[in-house]
Structure formats: structure tokens, C-alpha cells
Amino acid sequence: MAYEKLIKYSATVLLILIIAYLSYSLITGYYKEKIETAKKQERTALQEKSQTLEREITNLEKEINDLKGQENQREWLDETFGKGASRLSLEQKNLTYDELEQLVKAFFAYIDEKGYVKKNKLTGSAYDQYLTMENDLSKNVPIISGETENLYNLLQNTAHFFRVLGKERVCLVKDILTEESDIVEFAMKLFYVWYTYENENGIRMKEQPSLEVMYDYAAFFMNSLGGKSYILRRDSNVRILMSFYSVLIMDIANDNKVNTNGIDIRPFIKTTYNDITNYIGLFDKREYLNVLDKLKIKYNIY
């Protein structure tokens, strides 16, 4: 009898031990899995944080290099085009018209030194070619309203510059944009300031396209299939700057009530602002964003 009790007791103890062992295994296995999951999540979080820090460091290094590059670029601009080049401003009228003219003359002299006119089998100076192109483009503006009414209008717009300027002059402009990419940003800023300059009596200067002509081309780039396709074929910096200056011209057109096509400028302000914010490589990026910030306030864009 005592022997049977001992066996039952031993069996009970053994069963309890087995249950305890299985329970322990299940519990430790569960917590081990939880611990491994937590460790994995922690490693992933640390890895992501490390990658974020690496990106931030890379961006900071890029910004530092860009700032150094800006200083070098400004020194080079002053040496090449004159001391007023680095002071050229969109927000402040800090150069006289005579100073602007000197910068423009220096720009065309620089282009002449490079021999682009002769290379493209054209005659005269770069300034002569500019005057001819400005005249031809002013007399033959693109189609804004009714572009999609028929295929002929669309084709006319798509080939507008080639049709008006001809192969040689288009190649001249293309060569300058490609070979002189370092001065394209400065040149676009210079011509915009020159084109929109007014004296103390509000009179615009000579050799500038009319506001109506500038509006037609801004509207062309912003609001026509032909103009948009032309911009999309350009390098990123040229595309963004063309959009930016089209916005500024459209704003002037609104102020002077010559926005005859009723183009809403607000979506273009937003898009251009985002493009400039996300693009690395513009020397005057902060100035462009400051100008657009003011336009956002002016047009109640939030």
C-alpha cells in the first residue's frame, strides 16, 4: 500500500515537473521571441536613425560646399563682367541703368570672345544677333488662346522658336545654354532685371521687349502645351528658372492689368516654390524663395 502511494506520488511529482518544464519552455520561448523582436526593432530604428544622420551630414556638407561655391562664383562674376555682377538683385533696385547696361555689354563681349556666332555660321556680333532675335520674337509671338483648336496651331507652337529664329540661331542659343551653364543663372537674372527696369518716371528703357510681349511668352511657357513641352526638354536649372521668371512676369502683368488670358498665377507660385526648395544647385536660391514668399502673401497662398 505504501509502495503504491509512493508510485502515485512520484508520478504526480513527475507530471508536475513535466508541466512546469513545458510551461517554462513556453513562457521563455514567448519572451525570447518578444526580446528578439524588440532587439530587431531597436536595431532597425538605430539603422534608420544612422541613415538619417548620414543624410543630414551629407546635406550639410553639400550646403557648406555650395556656400563656398557661391563665394567663388560671385568673385568670378565680378572678375568677368564687372563688380556690379555680384550685387545684382531682384529685390532691391541697387544698380543704375548705366551699370546694368555695362553688365549687358560685358555679357555680350564674353559671348563674342567664345566665338559662338561664327561657329554657327552667323554674322555680326552676339549683340547684333540678340537685337535681330528680340525683334523677330516680338513680332511673332506664340499662340496662347486657341492652341488646341487644331493641329496646325499646336504644331506652330511646338516648333515656335525653330520656326521664328531658324536653325542657326536656335543652335547659337543652345550652344550658350550648354557650354556656358555656369553663367546661365546670372544671365537670366541680368536680362530679367534689365527688361523690367523703369526709371524714376516709370518709363521703361530702350531695347527691352514690351510687357505685352513678355507676358505672351510667360503665358506660353506656363499655359500652353507647346511652351510646357519646350521647358520640359531643358536641364533642371534652366527649366526651374524659366518657370520662376515666367511667374514674376505674370505678376507684373497682373499689376498692369494685361493678363488678357486670365491665367491664375497661384498654382504656378506653389509649384515653382516647391521646385526651387527641393533643387540643389541654384546660387541665388534664398533670394528666389524670398521673392516667392512675398508673392505667396500677396496672393493669399497658405
PDB file of C-alpha atoms in Angstrom:
ATOM      1  CA  MET A   1       0.000   0.000   0.000  1.00  0.00           C
ATOM      2  CA  ALA A   2       2.774   2.381   0.930  1.00  0.00           C
ATOM      3  CA  TYR A   3       4.545   1.326  -2.279  1.00  0.00           C
ATOM      4  CA  GLU A   4       1.526   2.199  -4.423  1.00  0.00           C
ATOM      5  CA  LYS A   5       1.235   5.597  -2.708  1.00  0.00           C
ATOM      6  CA  LEU A   6       4.894   6.217  -3.404  1.00  0.00           C
ATOM      7  CA  ILE A   7       4.418   5.390  -7.081  1.00  0.00           C
ATOM      8  CA  LYS A   8       1.352   7.667  -7.314  1.00  0.00           C
ATOM      9  CA  TYR A   9       3.230  10.418  -5.512  1.00  0.00           C
ATOM     10  CA  SER A  10       6.242  10.020  -7.799  1.00  0.00           C
ATOM     11  CA  ALA A  11       4.024  10.027 -10.876  1.00  0.00           C
ATOM     12  CA  THR A  12       2.277  13.146  -9.664  1.00  0.00           C
ATOM     13  CA  VAL A  13       5.564  14.884  -8.982  1.00  0.00           C
ATOM     14  CA  LEU A  14       6.872  13.819 -12.400  1.00  0.00           C
ATOM     15  CA  LEU A  15       3.715  15.103 -14.075  1.00  0.00           C
ATOM     16  CA  ILE A  16       4.024  18.389 -12.224  1.00  0.00           C
ATOM     17  CA  LEU A  17       7.671  18.664 -13.274  1.00  0.00           C
ATOM     18  CA  ILE A  18       6.782  17.949 -16.904  1.00  0.00           C
ATOM     19  CA  ILE A  19       4.004  20.538 -16.831  1.00  0.00           C
ATOM     20  CA  ALA A  20       6.332  23.013 -15.129  1.00  0.00           C
ATOM     21  CA  TYR A  21       9.044  22.363 -17.716  1.00  0.00           C
ATOM     22  CA  LEU A  22       6.645  22.734 -20.620  1.00  0.00           C
ATOM     23  CA  SER A  23       5.210  25.891 -19.102  1.00  0.00           C
ATOM     24  CA  TYR A  24       8.695  27.256 -18.544  1.00  0.00           C
ATOM     25  CA  SER A  25       9.670  26.433 -22.120  1.00  0.00           C
ATOM     26  CA  LEU A  26       6.569  28.076 -23.489  1.00  0.00           C
ATOM     27  CA  ILE A  27       6.995  31.191 -21.339  1.00  0.00           C
ATOM     28  CA  THR A  28      10.737  31.547 -22.008  1.00  0.00           C
ATOM     29  CA  GLY A  29      10.135  30.909 -25.700  1.00  0.00           C
ATOM     30  CA  TYR A  30       7.446  33.579 -25.794  1.00  0.00           C
ATOM     31  CA  TYR A  31       9.579  36.139 -24.007  1.00  0.00           C
ATOM     32  CA  LYS A  32      12.639  35.158 -26.015  1.00  0.00           C
ATOM     33  CA  GLU A  33      10.666  35.853 -29.193  1.00  0.00           C
ATOM     34  CA  LYS A  34       9.467  39.160 -27.755  1.00  0.00           C
ATOM     35  CA  ILE A  35      13.020  40.091 -26.768  1.00  0.00           C
ATOM     36  CA  GLU A  36      14.350  39.190 -30.242  1.00  0.00           C
ATOM     37  CA  THR A  37      11.549  41.206 -31.850  1.00  0.00           C
ATOM     38  CA  ALA A  38      12.328  44.166 -29.603  1.00  0.00           C
ATOM     39  CA  LYS A  39      16.042  43.884 -30.390  1.00  0.00           C
ATOM     40  CA  LYS A  40      15.290  43.693 -34.100  1.00  0.00           C
ATOM     41  CA  GLN A  41      13.059  46.756 -33.889  1.00  0.00           C
ATOM     42  CA  GLU A  42      15.732  48.579 -31.917  1.00  0.00           C
ATOM     43  CA  ARG A  43      18.406  47.658 -34.488  1.00  0.00           C
ATOM     44  CA  THR A  44      16.121  48.818 -37.318  1.00  0.00           C
ATOM     45  CA  ALA A  45      15.403  52.103 -35.532  1.00  0.00           C
ATOM     46  CA  LEU A  46      19.114  52.690 -34.884  1.00  0.00           C
ATOM     47  CA  GLN A  47      19.925  51.873 -38.500  1.00  0.00           C
ATOM     48  CA  GLU A  48      17.262  54.289 -39.753  1.00  0.00           C
ATOM     49  CA  LYS A  49      18.476  56.973 -37.360  1.00  0.00           C
ATOM     50  CA  SER A  50      22.053  56.390 -38.521  1.00  0.00           C
ATOM     51  CA  GLN A  51      20.990  56.701 -42.165  1.00  0.00           C
ATOM     52  CA  THR A  52      19.048  59.887 -41.375  1.00  0.00           C
ATOM     53  CA  LEU A  53      22.086  61.380 -39.638  1.00  0.00           C
ATOM     54  CA  GLU A  54      24.288  60.394 -42.576  1.00  0.00           C
ATOM     55  CA  ARG A  55      21.891  62.120 -44.989  1.00  0.00           C
ATOM     56  CA  GLU A  56      21.796  65.225 -42.795  1.00  0.00           C
ATOM     57  CA  ILE A  57      25.592  65.302 -42.628  1.00  0.00           C
ATOM     58  CA  THR A  58      25.789  64.871 -46.405  1.00  0.00           C
ATOM     59  CA  ASN A  59      23.268  67.695 -46.917  1.00  0.00           C
ATOM     60  CA  LEU A  60      25.159  69.953 -44.517  1.00  0.00           C
ATOM     61  CA  GLU A  61      28.417  69.234 -46.309  1.00  0.00           C
ATOM     62  CA  LYS A  62      26.659  69.985 -49.592  1.00  0.00           C
ATOM     63  CA  GLU A  63      25.316  73.273 -48.244  1.00  0.00           C
ATOM     64  CA  ILE A  64      28.773  74.254 -46.974  1.00  0.00           C
ATOM     65  CA  ASN A  65      30.305  73.416 -50.340  1.00  0.00           C
ATOM     66  CA  ASP A  66      27.511  75.334 -52.079  1.00  0.00           C
ATOM     67  CA  LEU A  67      28.200  78.394 -49.927  1.00  0.00           C
ATOM     68  CA  LYS A  68      31.885  78.174 -50.777  1.00  0.00           C
ATOM     69  CA  GLY A  69      30.944  77.723 -54.418  1.00  0.00           C
ATOM     70  CA  GLN A  70      28.693  80.780 -54.247  1.00  0.00           C
ATOM     71  CA  GLU A  71      31.531  82.941 -52.965  1.00  0.00           C
ATOM     72  CA  ASN A  72      33.843  81.648 -55.683  1.00  0.00           C
ATOM     73  CA  GLN A  73      31.117  82.179 -58.295  1.00  0.00           C
ATOM     74  CA  ARG A  74      30.476  85.748 -57.154  1.00  0.00           C
ATOM     75  CA  GLU A  75      34.193  86.553 -57.315  1.00  0.00           C
ATOM     76  CA  TRP A  76      34.356  85.051 -60.799  1.00  0.00           C
ATOM     77  CA  LEU A  77      31.300  87.033 -61.933  1.00  0.00           C
ATOM     78  CA  ASP A  78      32.855  90.291 -60.740  1.00  0.00           C
ATOM     79  CA  GLU A  79      36.131  89.476 -62.477  1.00  0.00           C
ATOM     80  CA  THR A  80      34.381  88.516 -65.730  1.00  0.00           C
ATOM     81  CA  PHE A  81      31.517  91.017 -66.022  1.00  0.00           C
ATOM     82  CA  GLY A  82      32.408  93.793 -63.595  1.00  0.00           C
ATOM     83  CA  LYS A  83      31.976  94.492 -59.893  1.00  0.00           C
ATOM     84  CA  GLY A  84      28.245  95.070 -60.172  1.00  0.00           C
ATOM     85  CA  ALA A  85      27.617  91.478 -61.235  1.00  0.00           C
ATOM     86  CA  SER A  86      27.624  90.019 -57.731  1.00  0.00           C
ATOM     87  CA  ARG A  87      25.403  92.856 -56.442  1.00  0.00           C
ATOM     88  CA  LEU A  88      22.640  92.259 -58.962  1.00  0.00           C
ATOM     89  CA  SER A  89      19.397  91.907 -57.004  1.00  0.00           C
ATOM     90  CA  LEU A  90      15.789  91.020 -57.759  1.00  0.00           C
ATOM     91  CA  GLU A  91      14.521  92.596 -54.552  1.00  0.00           C
ATOM     92  CA  GLN A  92      16.492  95.838 -54.480  1.00  0.00           C
ATOM     93  CA  LYS A  93      16.991  98.380 -57.233  1.00  0.00           C
ATOM     94  CA  ASN A  94      20.644  98.723 -56.283  1.00  0.00           C
ATOM     95  CA  LEU A  95      22.136  99.232 -59.755  1.00  0.00           C
ATOM     96  CA  THR A  96      21.617 102.160 -62.086  1.00  0.00           C
ATOM     97  CA  TYR A  97      20.550 101.633 -65.669  1.00  0.00           C
ATOM     98  CA  ASP A  98      24.051 102.572 -66.841  1.00  0.00           C
ATOM     99  CA  GLU A  99      25.509  99.894 -64.564  1.00  0.00           C
ATOM    100  CA  LEU A 100      23.025  97.357 -65.936  1.00  0.00           C
ATOM    101  CA  GLU A 101      23.954  98.318 -69.483  1.00  0.00           C
ATOM    102  CA  GLN A 102      27.627  97.789 -68.696  1.00  0.00           C
ATOM    103  CA  LEU A 103      26.841  94.297 -67.388  1.00  0.00           C
ATOM    104  CA  VAL A 104      24.824  93.501 -70.519  1.00  0.00           C
ATOM    105  CA  LYS A 105      27.648  94.758 -72.766  1.00  0.00           C
ATOM    106  CA  ALA A 106      30.139  92.688 -70.767  1.00  0.00           C
ATOM    107  CA  PHE A 107      27.937  89.621 -71.216  1.00  0.00           C
ATOM    108  CA  PHE A 108      27.781  90.013 -74.998  1.00  0.00           C
ATOM    109  CA  ALA A 109      31.529  90.718 -75.138  1.00  0.00           C
ATOM    110  CA  TYR A 110      32.094  87.460 -73.240  1.00  0.00           C
ATOM    111  CA  ILE A 111      29.929  85.561 -75.744  1.00  0.00           C
ATOM    112  CA  ASP A 112      31.839  87.159 -78.642  1.00  0.00           C
ATOM    113  CA  GLU A 113      35.148  86.048 -77.138  1.00  0.00           C
ATOM    114  CA  LYS A 114      33.896  82.465 -77.153  1.00  0.00           C
ATOM    115  CA  GLY A 115      33.164  82.596 -80.879  1.00  0.00           C
ATOM    116  CA  TYR A 116      29.665  81.120 -80.776  1.00  0.00           C
ATOM    117  CA  VAL A 117      28.301  83.413 -83.501  1.00  0.00           C
ATOM    118  CA  LYS A 118      30.953  82.448 -86.032  1.00  0.00           C
ATOM    119  CA  LYS A 119      30.750  78.790 -85.038  1.00  0.00           C
ATOM    120  CA  ASN A 120      27.078  78.744 -86.052  1.00  0.00           C
ATOM    121  CA  LYS A 121      27.805  80.490 -89.393  1.00  0.00           C
ATOM    122  CA  LEU A 122      26.163  83.753 -88.368  1.00  0.00           C
ATOM    123  CA  THR A 123      27.464  87.270 -88.954  1.00  0.00           C
ATOM    124  CA  GLY A 124      27.953  90.322 -86.772  1.00  0.00           C
ATOM    125  CA  SER A 125      28.332  90.371 -83.014  1.00  0.00           C
ATOM    126  CA  ALA A 126      26.389  88.487 -80.361  1.00  0.00           C
ATOM    127  CA  TYR A 127      24.597  91.754 -79.580  1.00  0.00           C
ATOM    128  CA  ASP A 128      23.605  92.138 -83.238  1.00  0.00           C
ATOM    129  CA  GLN A 129      22.157  88.649 -83.180  1.00  0.00           C
ATOM    130  CA  TYR A 130      20.318  89.435 -79.953  1.00  0.00           C
ATOM    131  CA  LEU A 131      18.673  92.521 -81.468  1.00  0.00           C
ATOM    132  CA  THR A 132      17.525  90.526 -84.506  1.00  0.00           C
ATOM    133  CA  MET A 133      16.161  87.697 -82.370  1.00  0.00           C
ATOM    134  CA  GLU A 134      14.402  90.076 -79.964  1.00  0.00           C
ATOM    135  CA  ASN A 135      12.772  91.838 -82.911  1.00  0.00           C
ATOM    136  CA  ASP A 136      11.680  88.610 -84.628  1.00  0.00           C
ATOM    137  CA  LEU A 137      10.317  87.057 -81.440  1.00  0.00           C
ATOM    138  CA  SER A 138       8.409  90.242 -80.569  1.00  0.00           C
ATOM    139  CA  LYS A 139       6.765  90.347 -83.997  1.00  0.00           C
ATOM    140  CA  ASN A 140       5.917  86.634 -83.973  1.00  0.00           C
ATOM    141  CA  VAL A 141       4.546  85.734 -80.543  1.00  0.00           C
ATOM    142  CA  PRO A 142       3.277  82.198 -79.878  1.00  0.00           C
ATOM    143  CA  ILE A 143      -0.394  81.219 -79.797  1.00  0.00           C
ATOM    144  CA  ILE A 144      -1.837  81.271 -76.283  1.00  0.00           C
ATOM    145  CA  SER A 145      -5.593  81.155 -76.766  1.00  0.00           C
ATOM    146  CA  GLY A 146      -6.784  78.561 -79.249  1.00  0.00           C
ATOM    147  CA  GLU A 147      -3.643  76.464 -79.379  1.00  0.00           C
ATOM    148  CA  THR A 148      -5.605  73.209 -79.234  1.00  0.00           C
ATOM    149  CA  GLU A 149      -8.323  74.234 -81.682  1.00  0.00           C
ATOM    150  CA  ASN A 150      -6.484  72.491 -84.499  1.00  0.00           C
ATOM    151  CA  LEU A 151      -3.319  70.504 -85.167  1.00  0.00           C
ATOM    152  CA  TYR A 152      -1.759  73.345 -87.161  1.00  0.00           C
ATOM    153  CA  ASN A 153      -1.786  75.729 -84.174  1.00  0.00           C
ATOM    154  CA  LEU A 154      -0.316  73.054 -81.907  1.00  0.00           C
ATOM    155  CA  LEU A 155       2.482  72.289 -84.372  1.00  0.00           C
ATOM    156  CA  GLN A 156       3.163  76.012 -84.784  1.00  0.00           C
ATOM    157  CA  ASN A 157       3.608  76.385 -81.043  1.00  0.00           C
ATOM    158  CA  THR A 158       5.680  73.241 -80.620  1.00  0.00           C
ATOM    159  CA  ALA A 159       8.163  74.462 -83.258  1.00  0.00           C
ATOM    160  CA  HIS A 160       7.825  78.153 -82.389  1.00  0.00           C
ATOM    161  CA  PHE A 161      11.470  79.045 -81.748  1.00  0.00           C
ATOM    162  CA  PHE A 162      12.838  76.956 -84.606  1.00  0.00           C
ATOM    163  CA  ARG A 163      10.227  78.431 -86.951  1.00  0.00           C
ATOM    164  CA  VAL A 164      10.849  82.083 -85.938  1.00  0.00           C
ATOM    165  CA  LEU A 165      14.604  82.040 -85.310  1.00  0.00           C
ATOM    166  CA  GLY A 166      15.807  79.403 -87.736  1.00  0.00           C
ATOM    167  CA  LYS A 167      18.243  76.554 -87.227  1.00  0.00           C
ATOM    168  CA  GLU A 168      21.467  78.592 -86.879  1.00  0.00           C
ATOM    169  CA  ARG A 169      20.174  80.964 -84.224  1.00  0.00           C
ATOM    170  CA  VAL A 170      18.494  78.164 -82.274  1.00  0.00           C
ATOM    171  CA  CYS A 171      21.822  76.313 -82.286  1.00  0.00           C
ATOM    172  CA  LEU A 172      23.557  79.508 -81.134  1.00  0.00           C
ATOM    173  CA  VAL A 173      21.283  79.747 -78.083  1.00  0.00           C
ATOM    174  CA  LYS A 174      21.560  76.011 -77.444  1.00  0.00           C
ATOM    175  CA  ASP A 175      25.383  76.189 -77.522  1.00  0.00           C
ATOM    176  CA  ILE A 176      25.396  79.018 -74.993  1.00  0.00           C
ATOM    177  CA  LEU A 177      22.991  77.193 -72.658  1.00  0.00           C
ATOM    178  CA  THR A 178      25.074  74.014 -72.889  1.00  0.00           C
ATOM    179  CA  GLU A 179      28.631  75.344 -72.910  1.00  0.00           C
ATOM    180  CA  GLU A 180      28.093  78.259 -70.538  1.00  0.00           C
ATOM    181  CA  SER A 181      25.925  76.550 -67.923  1.00  0.00           C
ATOM    182  CA  ASP A 182      27.909  78.301 -65.154  1.00  0.00           C
ATOM    183  CA  ILE A 183      26.625  81.745 -66.210  1.00  0.00           C
ATOM    184  CA  VAL A 184      23.077  80.845 -67.304  1.00  0.00           C
ATOM    185  CA  GLU A 185      21.597  81.678 -63.889  1.00  0.00           C
ATOM    186  CA  PHE A 186      23.364  85.057 -63.791  1.00  0.00           C
ATOM    187  CA  ALA A 187      22.417  85.826 -67.410  1.00  0.00           C
ATOM    188  CA  MET A 188      18.712  85.080 -66.851  1.00  0.00           C
ATOM    189  CA  LYS A 189      18.681  87.270 -63.766  1.00  0.00           C
ATOM    190  CA  LEU A 190      20.527  90.070 -65.576  1.00  0.00           C
ATOM    191  CA  PHE A 191      18.145  90.111 -68.534  1.00  0.00           C
ATOM    192  CA  TYR A 192      15.072  89.969 -66.308  1.00  0.00           C
ATOM    193  CA  VAL A 193      16.269  92.972 -64.265  1.00  0.00           C
ATOM    194  CA  TRP A 194      17.248  94.796 -67.459  1.00  0.00           C
ATOM    195  CA  TYR A 195      13.932  94.050 -69.155  1.00  0.00           C
ATOM    196  CA  THR A 196      11.826  95.177 -66.202  1.00  0.00           C
ATOM    197  CA  TYR A 197      13.883  98.234 -65.270  1.00  0.00           C
ATOM    198  CA  GLU A 198      11.994 101.525 -65.055  1.00  0.00           C
ATOM    199  CA  ASN A 199      13.465 104.954 -64.423  1.00  0.00           C
ATOM    200  CA  GLU A 200      12.246 107.360 -61.764  1.00  0.00           C
ATOM    201  CA  ASN A 201       9.379 108.414 -64.044  1.00  0.00           C
ATOM    202  CA  GLY A 202       8.193 104.847 -64.534  1.00  0.00           C
ATOM    203  CA  ILE A 203       9.463 104.786 -68.110  1.00  0.00           C
ATOM    204  CA  ARG A 204      10.996 101.568 -69.374  1.00  0.00           C
ATOM    205  CA  MET A 205      14.300 101.735 -71.168  1.00  0.00           C
ATOM    206  CA  LYS A 206      15.250 101.083 -74.803  1.00  0.00           C
ATOM    207  CA  GLU A 207      15.930  97.668 -76.333  1.00  0.00           C
ATOM    208  CA  GLN A 208      13.528  95.932 -73.956  1.00  0.00           C
ATOM    209  CA  PRO A 209      10.647  93.797 -75.212  1.00  0.00           C
ATOM    210  CA  SER A 210       7.281  95.260 -74.294  1.00  0.00           C
ATOM    211  CA  LEU A 211       5.430  93.993 -71.240  1.00  0.00           C
ATOM    212  CA  GLU A 212       2.780  92.548 -73.571  1.00  0.00           C
ATOM    213  CA  VAL A 213       5.418  90.511 -75.417  1.00  0.00           C
ATOM    214  CA  MET A 214       6.993  89.285 -72.177  1.00  0.00           C
ATOM    215  CA  TYR A 215       3.523  88.330 -70.953  1.00  0.00           C
ATOM    216  CA  ASP A 216       2.847  86.358 -74.147  1.00  0.00           C
ATOM    217  CA  TYR A 217       5.996  84.289 -73.653  1.00  0.00           C
ATOM    218  CA  ALA A 218       5.386  83.817 -69.912  1.00  0.00           C
ATOM    219  CA  ALA A 219       1.869  82.618 -70.710  1.00  0.00           C
ATOM    220  CA  PHE A 220       3.310  80.406 -73.460  1.00  0.00           C
ATOM    221  CA  PHE A 221       5.651  78.641 -71.025  1.00  0.00           C
ATOM    222  CA  MET A 222       3.092  78.414 -68.245  1.00  0.00           C
ATOM    223  CA  ASN A 223      -0.154  77.675 -70.001  1.00  0.00           C
ATOM    224  CA  SER A 224       0.369  76.086 -73.430  1.00  0.00           C
ATOM    225  CA  LEU A 225       1.296  72.579 -74.497  1.00  0.00           C
ATOM    226  CA  GLY A 226       3.990  73.878 -76.845  1.00  0.00           C
ATOM    227  CA  GLY A 227       5.572  76.054 -74.148  1.00  0.00           C
ATOM    228  CA  LYS A 228       5.411  73.370 -71.479  1.00  0.00           C
ATOM    229  CA  SER A 229       6.985  70.793 -73.794  1.00  0.00           C
ATOM    230  CA  TYR A 230       9.786  73.256 -74.546  1.00  0.00           C
ATOM    231  CA  ILE A 231      10.513  73.796 -70.837  1.00  0.00           C
ATOM    232  CA  LEU A 232      10.451  70.068 -70.077  1.00  0.00           C
ATOM    233  CA  ARG A 233      13.199  69.474 -72.639  1.00  0.00           C
ATOM    234  CA  ARG A 234      15.585  71.806 -70.804  1.00  0.00           C
ATOM    235  CA  ASP A 235      18.010  70.977 -67.985  1.00  0.00           C
ATOM    236  CA  SER A 236      16.538  71.187 -64.486  1.00  0.00           C
ATOM    237  CA  ASN A 237      18.125  74.517 -63.555  1.00  0.00           C
ATOM    238  CA  VAL A 238      17.018  76.183 -66.820  1.00  0.00           C
ATOM    239  CA  ARG A 239      13.527  74.702 -66.535  1.00  0.00           C
ATOM    240  CA  ILE A 240      13.086  75.900 -62.948  1.00  0.00           C
ATOM    241  CA  LEU A 241      14.447  79.383 -63.682  1.00  0.00           C
ATOM    242  CA  MET A 242      12.244  79.780 -66.771  1.00  0.00           C
ATOM    243  CA  SER A 243       9.228  78.885 -64.638  1.00  0.00           C
ATOM    244  CA  PHE A 244      10.368  81.279 -61.903  1.00  0.00           C
ATOM    245  CA  TYR A 245      10.794  84.270 -64.194  1.00  0.00           C
ATOM    246  CA  SER A 246       7.551  83.465 -66.009  1.00  0.00           C
ATOM    247  CA  VAL A 247       5.809  83.733 -62.628  1.00  0.00           C
ATOM    248  CA  LEU A 248       7.449  87.118 -61.940  1.00  0.00           C
ATOM    249  CA  ILE A 249       6.442  88.462 -65.355  1.00  0.00           C
ATOM    250  CA  MET A 250       2.893  87.169 -64.876  1.00  0.00           C
ATOM    251  CA  ASP A 251       2.762  89.031 -61.550  1.00  0.00           C
ATOM    252  CA  ILE A 252       3.808  92.266 -63.279  1.00  0.00           C
ATOM    253  CA  ALA A 253       1.164  91.598 -65.930  1.00  0.00           C
ATOM    254  CA  ASN A 254      -1.462  91.286 -63.197  1.00  0.00           C
ATOM    255  CA  ASP A 255      -0.349  94.573 -61.649  1.00  0.00           C
ATOM    256  CA  ASN A 256      -0.609  96.298 -65.033  1.00  0.00           C
ATOM    257  CA  LYS A 257      -3.878  94.540 -65.946  1.00  0.00           C
ATOM    258  CA  VAL A 258      -2.512  92.922 -69.105  1.00  0.00           C
ATOM    259  CA  ASN A 259      -3.242  89.307 -68.114  1.00  0.00           C
ATOM    260  CA  THR A 260      -5.581  89.031 -71.095  1.00  0.00           C
ATOM    261  CA  ASN A 261      -5.832  85.241 -70.843  1.00  0.00           C
ATOM    262  CA  GLY A 262      -6.913  85.328 -67.203  1.00  0.00           C
ATOM    263  CA  ILE A 263      -4.189  82.900 -66.094  1.00  0.00           C
ATOM    264  CA  ASP A 264      -4.332  82.028 -62.386  1.00  0.00           C
ATOM    265  CA  ILE A 265      -0.807  82.558 -61.085  1.00  0.00           C
ATOM    266  CA  ARG A 266      -1.290  80.810 -57.728  1.00  0.00           C
ATOM    267  CA  PRO A 267      -0.715  77.152 -58.749  1.00  0.00           C
ATOM    268  CA  PHE A 268       2.468  78.187 -60.557  1.00  0.00           C
ATOM    269  CA  ILE A 269       3.768  80.006 -57.479  1.00  0.00           C
ATOM    270  CA  LYS A 270       3.279  76.849 -55.408  1.00  0.00           C
ATOM    271  CA  THR A 271       4.885  74.545 -57.975  1.00  0.00           C
ATOM    272  CA  THR A 272       7.858  76.829 -58.576  1.00  0.00           C
ATOM    273  CA  TYR A 273       8.375  77.325 -54.844  1.00  0.00           C
ATOM    274  CA  ASN A 274       8.489  73.551 -54.285  1.00  0.00           C
ATOM    275  CA  ASP A 275      10.807  73.014 -57.258  1.00  0.00           C
ATOM    276  CA  ILE A 276      13.306  75.608 -56.023  1.00  0.00           C
ATOM    277  CA  THR A 277      13.104  74.339 -52.430  1.00  0.00           C
ATOM    278  CA  ASN A 278      13.924  70.781 -53.486  1.00  0.00           C
ATOM    279  CA  TYR A 279      16.586  71.667 -56.052  1.00  0.00           C
ATOM    280  CA  ILE A 280      20.241  71.923 -55.052  1.00  0.00           C
ATOM    281  CA  GLY A 281      22.457  73.923 -57.364  1.00  0.00           C
ATOM    282  CA  LEU A 282      20.989  77.436 -57.629  1.00  0.00           C
ATOM    283  CA  PHE A 283      23.344  80.142 -56.349  1.00  0.00           C
ATOM    284  CA  ASP A 284      20.575  82.621 -55.515  1.00  0.00           C
ATOM    285  CA  LYS A 285      18.138  80.051 -54.155  1.00  0.00           C
ATOM    286  CA  ARG A 286      17.391  82.005 -50.971  1.00  0.00           C
ATOM    287  CA  GLU A 287      16.626  85.166 -52.907  1.00  0.00           C
ATOM    288  CA  TYR A 288      14.219  83.302 -55.212  1.00  0.00           C
ATOM    289  CA  LEU A 289      12.398  81.815 -52.233  1.00  0.00           C
ATOM    290  CA  ASN A 290      12.192  85.229 -50.540  1.00  0.00           C
ATOM    291  CA  VAL A 291      10.615  86.680 -53.675  1.00  0.00           C
ATOM    292  CA  LEU A 292       8.130  83.804 -53.890  1.00  0.00           C
ATOM    293  CA  ASP A 293       7.326  84.104 -50.163  1.00  0.00           C
ATOM    294  CA  LYS A 294       6.237  87.679 -50.806  1.00  0.00           C
ATOM    295  CA  LEU A 295       4.109  86.555 -53.737  1.00  0.00           C
ATOM    296  CA  LYS A 296       2.501  83.875 -51.555  1.00  0.00           C
ATOM    297  CA  ILE A 297       1.468  86.597 -49.108  1.00  0.00           C
ATOM    298  CA  LYS A 298       0.313  88.871 -51.937  1.00  0.00           C
ATOM    299  CA  TYR A 299      -1.906  86.164 -53.456  1.00  0.00           C
ATOM    300  CA  ASN A 300      -3.061  84.694 -50.110  1.00  0.00           C
ATOM    301  CA  ILE A 301      -1.386  81.335 -50.641  1.00  0.00           C
ATOM    302  CA  TYR A 302      -1.059  79.232 -47.481  1.00  0.00           C
TER     303      TYR A 302
END
